[in-house]
CSV table of C-alpha atoms in Angstrom, one decimal:
chain,number,residue,atom,x,y,z
A,34,MET,CA,138.5,49.7,216.1
A,35,THR,CA,139.6,50.8,219.5
A,36,ASN,CA,139.6,54.5,218.8
A,37,GLY,CA,142.5,55.3,221.0
A,38,THR,CA,140.8,54.0,224.2
A,39,GLU,CA,142.6,52.0,226.8
A,40,GLN,CA,143.6,48.5,225.5
A,41,ARG,CA,142.0,45.6,227.3
A,42,VAL,CA,141.5,41.9,226.8
A,43,ARG,CA,145.0,41.2,225.5
A,44,VAL,CA,145.9,37.7,226.7
A,45,PRO,CA,145.2,34.8,224.4
A,46,TRP,CA,144.4,31.3,225.7
A,47,PHE,CA,143.2,33.0,228.9
A,48,PRO,CA,143.8,30.6,231.8
A,49,ARG,CA,141.9,29.7,235.0
A,50,TYR,CA,143.6,31.4,237.9
A,51,HIS,CA,144.0,28.2,239.9
A,52,ARG,CA,146.4,27.0,237.1
A,53,VAL,CA,148.4,30.2,237.3
A,54,ARG,CA,149.2,30.4,241.0
A,55,PRO,CA,151.3,27.1,241.2
A,56,LEU,CA,153.3,28.2,238.1
A,57,LEU,CA,154.3,31.5,239.7
A,58,GLN,CA,155.8,29.5,242.5
A,59,VAL,CA,157.4,26.9,240.2
A,60,TRP,CA,158.9,29.4,237.8
A,61,SER,CA,160.1,31.8,240.5
A,62,GLY,CA,163.8,31.1,241.1
A,63,ARG,CA,164.4,29.7,237.6
A,64,PRO,CA,166.0,31.4,234.6
A,65,LYS,CA,163.5,32.7,232.0
A,66,ASN,CA,165.3,30.7,229.2
A,67,GLN,CA,164.5,27.5,231.1
A,68,ILE,CA,160.8,28.2,230.8
A,69,THR,CA,160.9,29.3,227.2
A,70,GLY,CA,163.2,26.4,226.4
A,71,LEU,CA,160.7,23.9,227.6
A,72,GLN,CA,158.0,25.6,225.6
A,73,ALA,CA,160.2,25.5,222.5
A,74,THR,CA,160.9,21.8,223.0
A,75,LEU,CA,157.2,21.0,223.4
A,76,GLY,CA,156.5,23.0,220.3
A,77,LYS,CA,158.7,20.8,218.3
A,78,LEU,CA,156.9,17.7,219.6
A,79,ARG,CA,153.4,18.8,218.7
A,80,GLY,CA,152.9,16.5,215.8
A,81,THR,CA,150.5,17.1,212.9
A,82,PRO,CA,146.8,16.8,212.3
A,83,GLN,CA,147.5,13.6,210.5
A,84,LYS,CA,149.8,12.3,213.3
A,85,PRO,CA,148.6,14.0,216.5
A,86,VAL,CA,150.5,13.5,219.8
A,87,ASP,CA,148.8,12.4,222.9
A,88,TRP,CA,149.5,14.7,225.9
A,89,THR,CA,146.9,13.4,228.3
A,90,ASP,CA,149.2,11.5,230.6
A,91,PRO,CA,152.1,13.7,231.9
A,92,ASP,CA,153.2,10.9,234.3
A,93,THR,CA,154.2,9.0,231.2
A,94,TRP,CA,155.2,11.5,228.4
A,95,ILE,CA,157.4,13.7,230.6
A,96,PHE,CA,159.9,10.8,231.0
A,97,GLU,CA,159.5,9.4,227.5
A,98,ARG,CA,159.9,12.7,225.6
A,99,LEU,CA,161.9,15.0,227.7
A,100,SER,CA,165.3,15.1,229.4
A,101,GLY,CA,167.6,17.3,231.4
A,102,ASP,CA,166.2,20.7,232.5
A,103,ASP,CA,163.1,20.3,230.3
A,104,GLN,CA,162.2,17.1,232.2
A,105,ASP,CA,163.0,18.6,235.6
A,106,LEU,CA,160.8,21.7,234.9
A,107,ALA,CA,157.9,19.8,233.4
A,108,TRP,CA,157.9,17.4,236.4
A,109,ALA,CA,157.9,20.3,238.8
A,110,ILE,CA,155.0,21.9,237.1
A,111,TRP,CA,153.0,18.7,237.1
A,112,THR,CA,153.7,17.6,240.7
A,113,LYS,CA,153.8,20.9,242.5
A,114,SER,CA,150.4,21.9,240.9
A,115,GLY,CA,148.9,18.8,242.4
A,116,LYS,CA,148.8,17.3,238.9
A,117,THR,CA,146.3,19.9,237.8
A,118,VAL,CA,148.5,21.8,235.3
A,119,ASN,CA,149.6,19.8,232.3
A,120,PRO,CA,153.1,21.2,231.3
A,121,ARG,CA,152.1,21.0,227.7
A,122,TYR,CA,149.4,23.7,228.1
A,123,THR,CA,151.0,26.7,229.9
A,124,ASP,CA,151.1,29.3,227.1
A,125,GLY,CA,148.1,31.2,228.5
A,126,GLN,CA,149.6,31.3,232.0
A,127,TRP,CA,152.9,32.5,230.6
A,128,HIS,CA,151.3,35.3,228.5
A,129,LEU,CA,149.3,36.5,231.5
A,130,ILE,CA,152.3,36.5,233.9
A,131,GLN,CA,154.5,38.3,231.4
A,132,LYS,CA,151.9,40.8,230.3
A,133,TYR,CA,151.1,41.9,233.9
A,134,GLU,CA,154.6,41.5,235.3
A,135,LEU,CA,153.8,39.0,238.0
A,136,LEU,CA,157.4,37.8,237.7
A,137,GLU,CA,160.5,39.9,237.0
A,138,ASP,CA,164.2,39.4,236.3
A,139,ALA,CA,166.3,39.3,239.5
A,140,THR,CA,169.9,40.3,239.7
A,141,ASP,CA,171.0,36.6,239.9
A,142,GLY,CA,169.6,36.0,236.4
A,143,ASN,CA,166.5,34.1,237.7
A,144,LEU,CA,162.9,35.1,237.8
A,145,ARG,CA,161.3,36.3,241.0
A,146,LEU,CA,157.9,37.2,242.2
A,147,THR,CA,156.9,40.8,242.0
A,148,ARG,CA,154.7,42.4,244.7
A,149,ASP,CA,151.7,42.0,242.4
A,150,GLY,CA,152.6,38.4,241.8
A,151,GLN,CA,152.8,37.8,245.6
A,152,ASN,CA,149.5,39.5,246.1
A,153,PHE,CA,147.9,37.3,243.4
A,154,ILE,CA,149.1,34.1,245.1
A,155,ASN,CA,148.0,35.1,248.6
A,156,HIS,CA,144.7,36.9,248.0
A,157,GLU,CA,141.8,35.6,245.9
A,158,ARG,CA,139.8,38.5,244.6
A,159,GLY,CA,142.5,40.7,246.0
A,160,LYS,CA,144.1,43.8,244.5
A,161,THR,CA,146.0,42.1,241.7
A,162,GLU,CA,143.3,39.7,240.8
A,163,SER,CA,140.7,42.4,240.6
A,164,PHE,CA,143.0,44.5,238.4
A,165,LEU,CA,143.5,41.5,236.0
A,166,ASP,CA,139.8,41.0,235.9
A,167,GLU,CA,139.2,44.6,235.0
A,168,GLN,CA,141.9,44.7,232.4
A,169,GLU,CA,141.0,41.3,230.8
A,170,GLY,CA,137.2,42.0,230.6
A,171,LEU,CA,136.1,39.6,233.3
A,172,ILE,CA,134.3,42.3,235.2
A,173,LYS,CA,132.5,43.3,232.1
A,174,LEU,CA,131.6,39.7,231.3
A,175,LEU,CA,130.4,39.1,234.9
A,176,THR,CA,128.2,42.2,234.5
A,177,LEU,CA,126.8,40.9,231.2
A,178,VAL,CA,125.9,37.6,232.9
A,179,ALA,CA,124.3,39.4,235.8
A,180,ASN,CA,122.2,41.6,233.4
A,181,ASN,CA,121.2,38.8,231.0
A,182,GLY,CA,121.3,35.5,233.0
A,183,PRO,CA,120.3,32.8,232.9
A,184,THR,CA,121.9,33.0,229.4
A,185,ARG,CA,123.8,30.9,226.9
A,186,PRO,CA,127.1,32.3,225.8
A,187,SER,CA,125.5,33.2,222.5
A,188,GLY,CA,123.1,35.4,224.3
A,189,ILE,CA,125.8,37.8,225.4
A,190,LEU,CA,128.2,37.4,222.4
A,191,GLU,CA,126.9,40.5,220.7
A,192,GLU,CA,127.5,42.8,223.7
A,193,TRP,CA,130.9,41.1,224.3
A,194,THR,CA,131.9,41.7,220.7
A,195,GLU,CA,130.9,45.4,221.0
A,196,TYR,CA,133.1,45.6,224.1
A,197,LEU,CA,136.1,44.0,222.3
A,198,ASN,CA,135.6,46.3,219.3
A,199,ARG,CA,135.9,49.2,221.6
A,200,TYR,CA,138.8,48.0,223.8
A,201,SER,CA,140.7,45.2,222.1
A,202,SER,CA,142.4,45.0,218.8
A,203,PRO,CA,144.0,41.5,218.9
A,204,PHE,CA,140.7,39.7,218.7
A,205,SER,CA,138.4,40.3,215.8
A,206,SER,CA,137.5,37.1,214.0
A,207,PRO,CA,134.3,35.3,215.0
A,208,SER,CA,136.3,32.3,216.2
A,209,THR,CA,138.6,34.3,218.4
A,210,LEU,CA,135.7,36.4,219.8
A,211,ARG,CA,133.9,33.2,220.9
A,212,ASP,CA,137.2,31.8,222.3
A,213,THR,CA,137.9,34.9,224.4
A,214,LEU,CA,134.3,34.6,225.8
A,215,GLY,CA,134.4,30.9,226.5
A,216,ARG,CA,137.8,30.9,228.2
A,217,ARG,CA,136.8,33.8,230.5
A,218,LEU,CA,133.4,32.3,231.3
A,219,ARG,CA,135.3,29.1,232.4
A,220,ASN,CA,137.5,31.3,234.6
A,221,LEU,CA,134.5,32.9,236.3
A,222,LEU,CA,132.8,29.5,236.7
A,223,ASP,CA,135.9,28.0,238.2
A,224,ARG,CA,136.0,30.7,240.8
A,225,GLY,CA,132.3,30.3,241.7
A,226,LEU,CA,131.4,33.8,240.4
A,227,VAL,CA,128.9,32.3,237.9
A,228,ASP,CA,127.0,29.1,237.8
A,229,ARG,CA,126.2,26.9,234.9
A,230,LYS,CA,123.1,24.8,234.6
A,231,SER,CA,122.8,22.9,231.3
A,232,ALA,CA,124.3,25.5,228.9
A,233,MET,CA,122.9,28.5,230.8
A,234,TYR,CA,125.0,30.8,232.9
A,235,SER,CA,123.9,33.0,235.8
A,236,VAL,CA,125.7,35.1,238.3
A,237,THR,CA,126.1,33.7,241.9
A,238,ASP,CA,125.7,35.5,245.2
A,239,LEU,CA,129.5,35.5,245.4
A,240,GLY,CA,129.6,37.0,241.9
A,241,LEU,CA,127.2,39.8,243.0
A,242,GLU,CA,129.3,40.5,246.1
A,243,TYR,CA,132.4,40.7,244.0
A,244,LEU,CA,130.8,43.2,241.6
A,245,ARG,CA,129.9,45.3,244.7
A,246,GLN,CA,133.5,45.0,245.9
A,247,VAL,CA,135.3,46.0,242.7
A,248,GLY,CA,133.0,48.9,241.9
A,249,THR,CA,134.6,49.6,238.5
A,250,GLU,CA,132.8,51.4,235.7
A,251,GLU,CA,131.7,48.1,234.2
A,252,ALA,CA,130.3,46.9,237.5
A,253,LEU,CA,128.7,50.1,238.7
A,254,GLY,CA,125.1,51.0,238.1
A,255,GLY,CA,124.3,52.3,241.5
A,256,ASP,CA,122.8,50.5,244.5
A,257,GLU,CA,119.5,50.3,242.6
A,258,LYS,CA,121.1,48.1,239.9
A,259,GLN,CA,122.8,45.9,242.5
A,260,GLU,CA,119.4,45.5,244.2
A,261,LEU,CA,117.8,44.5,240.9
A,262,TRP,CA,120.4,41.8,240.4
A,263,SER,CA,119.7,40.5,243.9
A,264,LEU,CA,115.9,40.6,243.3
A,265,ALA,CA,116.3,38.7,240.0
A,266,LYS,CA,118.3,36.0,241.8
A,267,LYS,CA,115.6,35.6,244.4
A,268,GLN,CA,112.9,35.5,241.8
A,269,GLU,CA,114.8,32.8,239.9
A,270,THR,CA,115.1,30.7,243.1
A,271,LEU,CA,111.3,31.2,243.8
A,272,VAL,CA,110.4,30.2,240.3
A,273,ARG,CA,112.5,27.1,240.4
A,274,GLU,CA,110.9,25.9,243.6
A,275,SER,CA,107.4,26.6,242.3
A,276,LEU,CA,108.3,24.6,239.1
A,277,ARG,CA,109.5,21.7,241.3
A,278,ASP,CA,106.2,21.7,243.3
A,279,LEU,CA,104.1,21.9,240.1
A,280,LEU,CA,106.0,19.0,238.4
A,281,ILE,CA,105.7,16.7,241.4
A,282,ASN,CA,102.0,17.3,241.7
A,283,MET,CA,101.1,17.1,238.0
A,284,ASP,CA,98.8,14.5,236.7
A,285,ALA,CA,100.9,11.6,235.3
A,286,PHE,CA,99.4,11.9,231.8
A,287,ALA,CA,100.0,15.6,231.7
A,288,PHE,CA,103.6,15.1,232.9
A,289,GLU,CA,104.2,12.7,230.0
A,290,HIS,CA,102.9,15.3,227.5
A,291,LEU,CA,105.1,17.9,229.1
A,292,VAL,CA,108.1,15.7,228.5
A,293,LYS,CA,106.9,15.2,224.9
A,294,ARG,CA,106.8,19.0,224.3
A,295,LEU,CA,110.2,19.4,225.9
A,296,LEU,CA,111.7,16.8,223.6
A,297,GLU,CA,110.2,18.5,220.6
A,298,GLU,CA,111.7,21.8,221.7
A,299,MET,CA,115.1,20.1,222.0
A,300,GLY,CA,115.0,19.0,218.4
A,301,TYR,CA,113.6,15.5,218.7
A,302,GLN,CA,111.3,14.3,215.9
A,303,ASN,CA,108.4,11.8,215.6
A,304,VAL,CA,107.8,12.2,219.4
A,305,GLU,CA,104.9,10.0,220.6
A,306,VAL,CA,103.4,9.3,224.0
A,307,THR,CA,102.9,5.5,224.4
A,308,PRO,CA,99.6,4.0,225.4
A,309,SER,CA,99.3,3.8,229.2
A,310,SER,CA,99.2,0.0,229.3
A,311,GLY,CA,101.7,-2.5,228.0
A,312,ASP,CA,104.4,0.1,227.4
A,313,GLY,CA,107.0,-1.8,229.4
A,314,GLY,CA,107.9,1.3,231.4
A,315,VAL,CA,108.4,3.4,228.3
A,316,ASP,CA,106.3,6.6,228.3
A,317,VAL,CA,107.6,8.4,225.2
A,318,ILE,CA,109.4,7.4,222.0
A,319,ALA,CA,111.3,9.8,219.7
A,320,ASP,CA,113.9,10.1,217.0
A,321,ILE,CA,117.0,12.3,217.3
A,322,GLU,CA,119.4,13.2,214.5
A,323,LEU,CA,123.0,12.3,215.4
A,324,GLY,CA,125.2,13.5,212.5
A,325,ILE,CA,123.7,11.9,209.4
A,326,THR,CA,121.9,9.2,211.3
A,327,SER,CA,118.5,9.2,212.9
A,328,VAL,CA,118.4,7.3,216.2
A,329,ARG,CA,115.3,5.9,218.0
A,330,GLU,CA,115.2,6.7,221.7
A,331,VAL,CA,112.9,5.6,224.5
A,332,VAL,CA,112.1,7.9,227.4
A,333,GLN,CA,110.7,7.1,230.8
A,334,ALA,CA,109.0,10.0,232.7
A,335,LYS,CA,109.1,9.5,236.4
A,336,ARG,CA,107.1,11.9,238.6
A,337,HIS,CA,108.3,10.9,242.0
A,338,ARG,CA,109.8,12.3,245.2
A,339,ARG,CA,111.7,9.1,245.9
A,340,THR,CA,115.2,8.3,244.6
A,341,ILE,CA,115.3,6.4,241.4
A,342,GLN,CA,117.0,3.0,241.8
A,343,ARG,CA,119.0,1.0,239.4
A,344,LYS,CA,116.3,-1.7,238.8
A,345,GLU,CA,114.2,0.9,237.0
A,346,LEU,CA,117.1,1.8,234.7
A,347,ASP,CA,117.7,-1.9,234.0
A,348,ALA,CA,114.0,-2.4,233.2
A,349,LEU,CA,114.1,0.5,230.7
A,350,ARG,CA,117.3,-0.9,229.1
A,351,GLY,CA,115.6,-4.2,228.7
A,352,SER,CA,112.7,-2.6,226.8
A,353,LEU,CA,114.9,-1.0,224.1
A,354,HIS,CA,114.6,-3.8,221.6
A,355,ARG,CA,110.7,-3.7,221.8
A,356,PHE,CA,110.9,-0.3,220.2
A,357,ASN,CA,113.9,-0.8,217.9
A,358,ALA,CA,115.7,1.8,220.1
A,359,VAL,CA,119.4,2.0,220.7
A,360,ARG,CA,119.4,4.3,223.7
A,361,GLY,CA,117.1,5.6,226.4
A,362,THR,CA,116.5,8.4,228.8
A,363,ILE,CA,114.9,8.6,232.3
A,364,ILE,CA,113.5,12.1,233.1
A,365,ALA,CA,112.6,12.3,236.8
A,366,THR,CA,111.5,15.0,239.2
A,367,SER,CA,113.7,13.5,241.9
A,368,GLN,CA,117.3,12.3,242.2
A,369,PHE,CA,119.1,9.2,241.1
A,370,ALA,CA,120.8,6.7,243.4
A,371,LYS,CA,124.5,6.2,243.1
A,372,GLY,CA,124.1,2.8,241.6
A,373,THR,CA,121.8,4.1,239.0
A,374,LYS,CA,124.3,6.8,237.9
A,375,GLU,CA,127.1,4.2,237.7
A,376,ALA,CA,125.1,1.9,235.5
A,377,ALA,CA,123.9,4.6,233.1
A,378,PHE,CA,126.9,4.3,230.8
A,379,GLU,CA,128.0,0.8,231.7
A,380,SER,CA,130.6,-0.6,229.3
A,381,GLY,CA,129.0,-2.9,226.7
A,382,ALA,CA,125.4,-1.8,227.5
A,383,ALA,CA,123.1,0.6,225.8
A,384,PRO,CA,123.5,4.2,227.1
A,385,ILE,CA,120.8,5.6,229.4
A,386,THR,CA,120.8,9.4,229.9
A,387,LEU,CA,119.6,10.5,233.4
A,388,ILE,CA,117.9,13.8,233.8
A,389,ASP,CA,117.1,14.6,237.4
A,390,GLY,CA,114.7,17.2,238.8
A,391,ASP,CA,117.3,20.1,238.8
A,392,LYS,CA,118.3,19.3,235.2
A,393,LEU,CA,114.7,19.0,234.1
A,394,ILE,CA,114.0,22.5,235.5
A,395,ASP,CA,117.1,23.9,233.8
A,396,LEU,CA,115.8,22.5,230.5
A,397,LEU,CA,112.3,23.8,231.0
A,398,ILE,CA,113.6,27.3,231.7
A,399,GLU,CA,116.1,27.1,228.8
A,400,HIS,CA,113.3,26.3,226.3
A,401,ASP,CA,110.7,28.7,227.8
A,402,ILE,CA,108.3,25.9,228.9
A,403,GLY,CA,106.2,26.8,231.9
A,404,VAL,CA,108.0,30.1,232.4
A,405,ARG,CA,107.9,33.6,230.9
A,406,LYS,CA,111.0,35.8,230.7
A,407,GLN,CA,110.4,39.5,231.0
A,408,THR,CA,113.0,42.2,230.1
A,409,LEU,CA,113.3,45.2,232.3
A,410,LYS,CA,115.1,48.2,230.7
A,411,VAL,CA,117.1,50.3,233.1
A,412,LEU,CA,118.5,53.6,232.1
A,413,THR,CA,122.1,54.5,233.1
A,414,ILE,CA,124.4,57.3,232.3
A,415,ASP,CA,127.0,56.7,229.5
A,416,HIS,CA,129.9,58.8,230.8
A,417,GLU,CA,132.1,57.7,227.9
A,418,ALA,CA,129.8,59.5,225.4
A,419,PHE,CA,130.3,62.8,227.2
A,420,THR,CA,134.1,62.2,227.4
A,421,ALA,CA,134.2,61.4,223.7
A,422,ALA,CA,132.2,64.6,222.9
A,423,LEU,CA,134.7,66.7,224.9
A,424,ALA,CA,137.6,65.1,223.2
A,425,GLU,CA,136.1,65.9,219.7
A,426,GLU,CA,135.5,69.5,220.7
A,427,ALA,CA,139.1,69.8,221.8
């Protein structure tokens, strides 16, 4: 229920802004029926779940499946966007542009940029973009990430749902609620306003600066709240660096058991630390459920400052058969050499997952190993409650 409040979060298939800007320029100067005509043509070619159509290569399908104006427009979308916008997937961009009138009908029968559309193209985080962010819930979502991060999407889904129940009527089913959240998070991530490590999202310094800039009701909380966000970011950085130092200086045996605990928290079963001698470079063995199959995996725990080279990956891969394993993982406190990364999923060879120091720290934080998360409750004024009370009295 929206209870008569201002409608927000209205655009389905919410796009990333870098995929909207080139379309404004491509569509400007063309008749509207050419854009809708291409969309109608593509709709007829979608196929069925039993016979899906492959749209991954516009360089090929544009000329195989389209002709005339449809082909001309699709090729313009593909090439003038630097081959970043697949012409098959532009419904979200069209909804956004139409809803907020970034294009309008000109007297010659073609579409043309409005002043808002021009501002959107020329100014990132400018007047138009900020307005879209407020109207489509991105400011609210950025605030939720700032308040709760690092967080999984599921950690802010309840608050996001409450926001949509108040402001948005089009989206109410669990699947559409999750979809609106996921698409808008990807938009914020694409713009550098949030960061994602593993599956955890946190606000960036640019995101905090943007919240200070927009100063809307969702973003406001006074200078004190902004300072709390900044302090939380600094604390997160300090904790990550402290974790890094602790991991590098751990006893090798203790590090292997830390990896064992992490694997157990991640859902692995039958996790065992191997004897220190004769393990062939394998430190931990475990089973993981993949669908209906249980797979044996071997893990090498490397507590080093130096870069991990390919020869160490090859040695682990060569030890898989000794443990009846079909895949392996190297968990390191350092980084991996380029050749090591390239060989990890080499065609025809057993896959080896690489978890470097940054990813290891992400996983430890995500699973609350070696860190404690404390919740600080901050009281703020709910102006809407007073407004609603006055409205009821009237």
